[in-house]
Coordinates of N, CA and C in Angstrom, one line a residue:
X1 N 0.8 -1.2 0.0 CA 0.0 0.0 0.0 C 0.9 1.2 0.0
X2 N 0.6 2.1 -0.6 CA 1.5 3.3 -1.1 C 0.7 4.7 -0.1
X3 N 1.4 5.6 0.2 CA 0.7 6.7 0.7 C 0.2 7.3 -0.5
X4 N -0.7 7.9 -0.2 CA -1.7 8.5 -1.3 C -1.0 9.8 -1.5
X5 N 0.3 10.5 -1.3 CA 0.7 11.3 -1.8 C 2.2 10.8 -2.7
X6 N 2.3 10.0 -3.5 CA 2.7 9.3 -4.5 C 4.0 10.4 -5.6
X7 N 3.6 11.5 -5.7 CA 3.8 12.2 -6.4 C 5.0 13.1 -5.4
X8 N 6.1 13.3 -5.9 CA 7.3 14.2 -5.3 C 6.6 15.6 -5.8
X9 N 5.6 15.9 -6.3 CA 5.6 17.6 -6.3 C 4.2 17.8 -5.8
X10 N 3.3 16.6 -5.3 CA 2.0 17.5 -5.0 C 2.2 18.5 -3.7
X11 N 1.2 19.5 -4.1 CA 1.4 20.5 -3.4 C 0.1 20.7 -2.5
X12 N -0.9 19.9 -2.6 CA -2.1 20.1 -2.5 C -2.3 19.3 -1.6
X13 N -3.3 19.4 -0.6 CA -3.7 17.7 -0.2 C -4.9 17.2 -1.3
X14 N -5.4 18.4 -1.8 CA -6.5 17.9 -2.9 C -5.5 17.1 -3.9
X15 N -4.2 17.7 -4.5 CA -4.0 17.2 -5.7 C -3.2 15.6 -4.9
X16 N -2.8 15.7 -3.1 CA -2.3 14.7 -3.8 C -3.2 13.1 -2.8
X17 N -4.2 14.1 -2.2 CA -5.3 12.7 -1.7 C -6.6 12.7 -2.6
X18 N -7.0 13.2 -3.7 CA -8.0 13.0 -4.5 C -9.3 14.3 -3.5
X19 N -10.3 13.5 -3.7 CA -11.3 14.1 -3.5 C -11.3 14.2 -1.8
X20 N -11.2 15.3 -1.4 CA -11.3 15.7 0.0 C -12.1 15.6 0.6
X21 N -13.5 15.4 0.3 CA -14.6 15.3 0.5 C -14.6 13.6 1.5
X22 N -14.1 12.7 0.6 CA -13.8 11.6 1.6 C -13.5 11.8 3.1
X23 N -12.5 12.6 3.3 CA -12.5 12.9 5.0 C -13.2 14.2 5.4
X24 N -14.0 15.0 4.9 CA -14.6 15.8 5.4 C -16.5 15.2 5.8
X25 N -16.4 14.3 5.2 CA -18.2 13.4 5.2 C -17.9 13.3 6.6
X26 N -16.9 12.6 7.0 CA -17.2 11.6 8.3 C -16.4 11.9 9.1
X27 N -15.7 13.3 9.1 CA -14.5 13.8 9.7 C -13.3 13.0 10.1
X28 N -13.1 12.0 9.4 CA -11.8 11.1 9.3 C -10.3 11.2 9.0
X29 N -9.8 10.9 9.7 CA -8.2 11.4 9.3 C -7.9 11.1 8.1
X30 N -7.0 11.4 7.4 CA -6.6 11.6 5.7 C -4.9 11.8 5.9
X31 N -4.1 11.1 5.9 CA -2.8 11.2 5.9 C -1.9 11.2 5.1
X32 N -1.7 12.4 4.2 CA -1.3 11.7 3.1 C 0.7 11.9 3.2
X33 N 1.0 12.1 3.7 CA 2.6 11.4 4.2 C 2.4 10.8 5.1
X34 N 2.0 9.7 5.6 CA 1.8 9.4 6.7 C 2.6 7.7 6.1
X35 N 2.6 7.2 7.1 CA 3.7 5.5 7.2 C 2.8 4.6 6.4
X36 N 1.5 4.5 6.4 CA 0.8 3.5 5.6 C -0.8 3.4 6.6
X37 N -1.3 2.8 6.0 CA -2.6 2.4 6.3 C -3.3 2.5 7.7
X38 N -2.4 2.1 8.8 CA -2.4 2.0 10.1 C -2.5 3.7 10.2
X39 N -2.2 4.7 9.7 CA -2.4 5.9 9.9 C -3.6 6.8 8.8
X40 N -4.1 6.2 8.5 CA -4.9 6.5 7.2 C -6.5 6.3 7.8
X41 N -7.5 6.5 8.2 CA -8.7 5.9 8.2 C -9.0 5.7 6.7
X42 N -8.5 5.9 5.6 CA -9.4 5.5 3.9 C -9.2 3.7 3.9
X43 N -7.9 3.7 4.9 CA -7.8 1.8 4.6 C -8.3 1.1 5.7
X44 N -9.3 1.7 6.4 CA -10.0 1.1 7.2 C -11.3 0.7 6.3
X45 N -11.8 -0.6 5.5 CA -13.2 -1.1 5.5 C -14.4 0.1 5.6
X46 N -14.5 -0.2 6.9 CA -16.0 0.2 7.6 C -16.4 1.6 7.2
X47 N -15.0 2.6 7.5 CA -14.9 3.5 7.5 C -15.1 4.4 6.4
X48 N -14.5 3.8 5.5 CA -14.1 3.8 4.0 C -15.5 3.7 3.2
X49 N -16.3 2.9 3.5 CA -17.9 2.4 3.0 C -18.3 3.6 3.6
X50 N -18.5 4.0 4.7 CA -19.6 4.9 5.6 C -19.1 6.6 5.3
X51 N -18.0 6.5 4.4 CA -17.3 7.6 4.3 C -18.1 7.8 2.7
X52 N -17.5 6.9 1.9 CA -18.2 7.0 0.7 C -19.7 7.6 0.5
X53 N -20.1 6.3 1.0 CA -21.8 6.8 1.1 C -22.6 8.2 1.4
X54 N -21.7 8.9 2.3 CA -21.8 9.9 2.8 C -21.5 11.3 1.6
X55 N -20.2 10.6 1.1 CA -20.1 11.7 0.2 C -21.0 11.5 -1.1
X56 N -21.3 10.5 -1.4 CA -22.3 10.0 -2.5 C -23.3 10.9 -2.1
X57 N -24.3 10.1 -1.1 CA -25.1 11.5 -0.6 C -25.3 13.0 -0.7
X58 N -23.7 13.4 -0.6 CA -23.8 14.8 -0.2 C -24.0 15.7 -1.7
X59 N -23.6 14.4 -2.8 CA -23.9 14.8 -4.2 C -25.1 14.8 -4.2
X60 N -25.7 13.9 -4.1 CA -27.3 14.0 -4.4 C -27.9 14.9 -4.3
X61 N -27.4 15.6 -2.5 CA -27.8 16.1 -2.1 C -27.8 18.0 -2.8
X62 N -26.5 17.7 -3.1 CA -26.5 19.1 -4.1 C -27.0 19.7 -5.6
X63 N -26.9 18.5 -6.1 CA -27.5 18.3 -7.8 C -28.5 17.8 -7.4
X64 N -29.7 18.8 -7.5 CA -31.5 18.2 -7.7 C -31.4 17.5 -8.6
X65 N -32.0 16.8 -8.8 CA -32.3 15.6 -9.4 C -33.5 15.9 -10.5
X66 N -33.9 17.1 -10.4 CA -34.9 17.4 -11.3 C -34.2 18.3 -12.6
X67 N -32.8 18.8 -12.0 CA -32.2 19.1 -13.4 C -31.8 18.2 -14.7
X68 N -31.5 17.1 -14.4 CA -31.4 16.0 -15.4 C -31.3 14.6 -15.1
X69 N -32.0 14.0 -14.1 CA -31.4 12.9 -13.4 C -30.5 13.0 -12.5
X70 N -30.5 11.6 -11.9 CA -29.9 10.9 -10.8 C -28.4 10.9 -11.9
X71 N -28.2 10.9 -13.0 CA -27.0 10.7 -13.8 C -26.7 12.0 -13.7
X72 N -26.8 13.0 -12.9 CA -26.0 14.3 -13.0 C -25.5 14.1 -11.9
X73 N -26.6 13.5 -10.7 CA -25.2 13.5 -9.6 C -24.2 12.2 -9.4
X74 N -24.6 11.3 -10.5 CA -23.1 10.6 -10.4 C -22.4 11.0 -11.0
X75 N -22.2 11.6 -12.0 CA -21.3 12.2 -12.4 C -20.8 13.8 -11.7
X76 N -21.2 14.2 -11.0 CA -20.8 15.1 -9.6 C -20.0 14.4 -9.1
X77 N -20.1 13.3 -8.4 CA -19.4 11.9 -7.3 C -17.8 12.3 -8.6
X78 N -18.0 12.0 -9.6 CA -16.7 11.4 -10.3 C -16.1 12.8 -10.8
X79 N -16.8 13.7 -11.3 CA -15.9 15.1 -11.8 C -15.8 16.4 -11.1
X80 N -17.2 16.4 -10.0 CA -17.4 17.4 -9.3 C -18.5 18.0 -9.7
X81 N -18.7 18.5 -8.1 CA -20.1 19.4 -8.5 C -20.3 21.0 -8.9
X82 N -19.0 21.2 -9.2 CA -19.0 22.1 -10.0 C -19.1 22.8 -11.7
X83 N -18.0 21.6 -12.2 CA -18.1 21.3 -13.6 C -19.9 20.7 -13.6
X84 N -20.4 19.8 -13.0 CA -21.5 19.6 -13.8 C -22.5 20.9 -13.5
X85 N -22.2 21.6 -12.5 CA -23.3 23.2 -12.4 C -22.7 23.9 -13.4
X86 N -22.0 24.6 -13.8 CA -21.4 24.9 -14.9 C -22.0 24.4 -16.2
X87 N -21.6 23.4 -16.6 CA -22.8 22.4 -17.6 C -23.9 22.8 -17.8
X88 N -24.8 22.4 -16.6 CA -26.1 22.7 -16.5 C -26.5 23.9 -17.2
X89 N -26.1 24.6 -16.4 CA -26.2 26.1 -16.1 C -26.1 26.7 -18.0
X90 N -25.0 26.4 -18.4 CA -24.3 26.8 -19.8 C -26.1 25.9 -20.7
X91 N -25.9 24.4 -20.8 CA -27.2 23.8 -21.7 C -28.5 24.2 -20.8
X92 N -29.0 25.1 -19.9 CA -30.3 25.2 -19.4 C -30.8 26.2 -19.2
X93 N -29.8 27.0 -18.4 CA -30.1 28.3 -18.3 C -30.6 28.6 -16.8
X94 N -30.8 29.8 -16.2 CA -31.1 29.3 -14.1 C -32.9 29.0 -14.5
X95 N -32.8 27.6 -13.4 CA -34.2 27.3 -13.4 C -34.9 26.6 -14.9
X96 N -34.0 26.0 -15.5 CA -34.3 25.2 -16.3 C -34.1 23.6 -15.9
X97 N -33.9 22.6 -17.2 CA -33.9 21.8 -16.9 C -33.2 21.4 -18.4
X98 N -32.8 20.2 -18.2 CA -32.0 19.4 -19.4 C -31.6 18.1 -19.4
X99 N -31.3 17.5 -20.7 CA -31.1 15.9 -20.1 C -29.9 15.7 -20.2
X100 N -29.6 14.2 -19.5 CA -27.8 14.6 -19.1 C -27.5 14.5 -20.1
X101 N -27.5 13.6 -21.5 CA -26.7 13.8 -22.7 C -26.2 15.2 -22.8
X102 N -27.3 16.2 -23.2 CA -26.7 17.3 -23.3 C -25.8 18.3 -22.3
X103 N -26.5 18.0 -20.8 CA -25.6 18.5 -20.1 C -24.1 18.3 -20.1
X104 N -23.7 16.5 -20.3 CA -22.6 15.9 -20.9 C -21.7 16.8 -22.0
X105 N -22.4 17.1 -22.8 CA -21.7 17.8 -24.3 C -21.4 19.2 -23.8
X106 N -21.7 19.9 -23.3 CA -21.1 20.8 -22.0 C -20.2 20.8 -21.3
X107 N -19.4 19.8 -21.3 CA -18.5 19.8 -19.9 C -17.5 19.8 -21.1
X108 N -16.7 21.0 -20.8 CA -15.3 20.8 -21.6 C -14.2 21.1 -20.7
X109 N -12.9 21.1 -21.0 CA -11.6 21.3 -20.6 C -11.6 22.4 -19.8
X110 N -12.4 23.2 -20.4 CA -12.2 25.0 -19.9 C -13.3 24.7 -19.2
X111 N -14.8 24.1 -18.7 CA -15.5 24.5 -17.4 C -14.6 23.9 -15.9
X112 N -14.1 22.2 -16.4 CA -12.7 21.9 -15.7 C -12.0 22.9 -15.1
X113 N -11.1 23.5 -15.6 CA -10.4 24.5 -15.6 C -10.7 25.6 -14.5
X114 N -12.0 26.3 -14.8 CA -12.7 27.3 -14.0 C -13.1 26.7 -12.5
X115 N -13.0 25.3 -12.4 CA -13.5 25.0 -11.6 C -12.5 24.3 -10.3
X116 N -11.8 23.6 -10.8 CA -10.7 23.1 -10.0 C -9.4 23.7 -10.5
X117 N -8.0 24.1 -9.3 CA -7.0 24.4 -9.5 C -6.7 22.5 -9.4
X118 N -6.5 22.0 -9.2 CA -6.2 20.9 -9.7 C -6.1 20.4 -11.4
X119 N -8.0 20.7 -11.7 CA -7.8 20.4 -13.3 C -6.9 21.3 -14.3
X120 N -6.9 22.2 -13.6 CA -6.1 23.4 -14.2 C -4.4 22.9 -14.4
X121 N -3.9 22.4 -13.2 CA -2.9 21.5 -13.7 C -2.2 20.2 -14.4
X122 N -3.6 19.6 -15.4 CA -3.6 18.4 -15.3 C -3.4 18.7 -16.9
X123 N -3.0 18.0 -17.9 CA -2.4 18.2 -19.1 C -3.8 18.0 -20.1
X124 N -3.9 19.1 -21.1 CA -5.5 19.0 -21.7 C -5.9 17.5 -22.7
X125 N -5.1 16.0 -22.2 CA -5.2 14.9 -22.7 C -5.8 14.3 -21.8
X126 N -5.0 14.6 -20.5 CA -5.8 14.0 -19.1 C -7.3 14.6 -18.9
X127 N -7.4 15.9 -19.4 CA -9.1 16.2 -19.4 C -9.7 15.8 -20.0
X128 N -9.2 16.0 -21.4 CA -9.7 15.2 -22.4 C -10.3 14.0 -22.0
X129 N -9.4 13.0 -21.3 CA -9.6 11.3 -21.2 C -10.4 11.5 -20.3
X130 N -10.7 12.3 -19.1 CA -11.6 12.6 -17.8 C -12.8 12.7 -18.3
X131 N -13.3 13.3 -19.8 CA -14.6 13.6 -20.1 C -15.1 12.2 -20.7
X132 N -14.2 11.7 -21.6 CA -14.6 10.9 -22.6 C -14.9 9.6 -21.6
X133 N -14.3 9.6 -20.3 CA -14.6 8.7 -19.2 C -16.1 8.4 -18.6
X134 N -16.1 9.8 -18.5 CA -17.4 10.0 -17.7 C -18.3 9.6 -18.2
X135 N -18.9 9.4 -19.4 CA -20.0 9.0 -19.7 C -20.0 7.9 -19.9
X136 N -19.6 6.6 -20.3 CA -19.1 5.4 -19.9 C -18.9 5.2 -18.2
X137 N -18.8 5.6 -17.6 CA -19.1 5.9 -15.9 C -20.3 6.0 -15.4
X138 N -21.3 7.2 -16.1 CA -22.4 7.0 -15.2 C -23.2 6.1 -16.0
X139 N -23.2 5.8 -17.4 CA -24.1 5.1 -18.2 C -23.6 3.2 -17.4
X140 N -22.5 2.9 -17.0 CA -22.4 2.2 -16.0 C -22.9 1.6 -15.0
X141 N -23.1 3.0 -14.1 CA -23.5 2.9 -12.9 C -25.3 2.7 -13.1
X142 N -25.4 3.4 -13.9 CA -27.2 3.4 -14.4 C -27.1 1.8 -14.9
X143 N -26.6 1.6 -15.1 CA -26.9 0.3 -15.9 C -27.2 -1.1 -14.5
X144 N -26.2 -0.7 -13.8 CA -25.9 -1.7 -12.2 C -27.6 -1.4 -11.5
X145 N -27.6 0.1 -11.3 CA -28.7 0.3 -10.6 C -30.2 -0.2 -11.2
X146 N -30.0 -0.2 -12.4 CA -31.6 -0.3 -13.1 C -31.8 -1.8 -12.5
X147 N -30.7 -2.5 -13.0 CA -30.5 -3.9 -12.9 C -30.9 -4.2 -11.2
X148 N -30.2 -3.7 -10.1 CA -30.6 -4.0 -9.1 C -32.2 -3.4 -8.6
X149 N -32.8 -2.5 -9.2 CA -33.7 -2.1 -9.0 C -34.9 -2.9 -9.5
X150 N -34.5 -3.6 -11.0 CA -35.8 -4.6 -10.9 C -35.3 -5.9 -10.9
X151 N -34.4 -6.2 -9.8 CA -34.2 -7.0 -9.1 C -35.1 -7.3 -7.9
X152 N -35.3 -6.3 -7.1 CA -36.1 -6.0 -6.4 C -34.9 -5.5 -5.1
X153 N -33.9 -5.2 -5.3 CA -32.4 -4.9 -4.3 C -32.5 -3.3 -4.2
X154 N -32.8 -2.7 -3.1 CA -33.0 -1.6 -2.6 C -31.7 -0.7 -2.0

C-alpha cells in the first residue's frame, strides 16, 4: 500500500489525496505522508464504506435531481459538483432543466479548468480522457442500478 501522496511535487492535499470530500463526510483522518494504512482511516473497510456513502449523498444532495437525473449526480461523485453546475447552467439556463446527454456535451476542458486548480494543472489529454470517461461511468452505474432495481435490491 503506497501513501496516497505518491507524487514528489503534489502540493495540495486535494492534488495529492484525491477528492477531500472523503474525510470531510465523516470527519476522518486523511494522511497523506503518513507510514501506511495504520495511519490513514481510507484503509479502514468500515470507515471507507460509511465515508463513501456519505459523500455519494452529499452529491445527491446538491445536484437536484430534477435538473437531469440521478445521472447528473453521479457524475458530480466522479468530476465534481462544479463542472456539472457549470454544464447545466451553460445547456439550461437558471431554473431550467436538461437531459444529461446534453448537459454531458457541455463539460469541456475550460468548465474543468474554471472550476478546480487541480484540473487546471492536469495536461488537456488527461481532461480530455476525464470527459470521454465520464459517460461510460455513469451510463455504468445506471446500468448496475436499473438492474438492481428490478431486481427488487434496494
Amino acid at each position: 500500500v503506497q501513501s496516497c501522496c505518491a507524487d514528489a511535487d503534489c502540493s495540495s492535499y486535494r492534488a495529492a489525496c484525491g477528492n477531500t470530500n472523503w474525510c470531510a463526510a465523516a470527519q476522518y483522518r486523511c494522511n497523506p505522508v503518513g507510514n501506511g494504512p495504520h495511519e490513514d482511516d481510507r484503509f479502514d473497510p468500515e470507515r471507507n464504506i460509511m465515508s463513501g456513502a456519505l459523500t455519494v449523498r452529499s452529491k445527491m444532495d446538491s445536484i437536484p435531481e430534477s435538473w437531469c437525473g440521478i445521472e447528473c449526480q453521479i457524475a458530480a461523485y466522479n468530476i465534481g459538483e462544479c463542472v456539472i453546475r457549470k454544464a447545466f447552467e451553460e445547456e439550461a439556463g437558471p431554473g431550467g432543466a436538461a437531459s444529461w446527454v446534453n448537459v454531458y456535451d457541455k463539460i469541456t476542458p475550460e468548465v474543468m479548468d474554471s472550476c478546480s486548480e487541480t484540473y487546471q494543472s492536469w495536461s488537456l489529454e488527461k481532461k480530455q480522457t476525464k470527459i470521454r470517461n465520464l459517460g461510460p461511468y455513469v451510463e455504468g452505474i445506471m446500468s448496475s442500478y436499473n438492474r438492481y432495481r428490478l431486481a427488487g435490491i434496494s
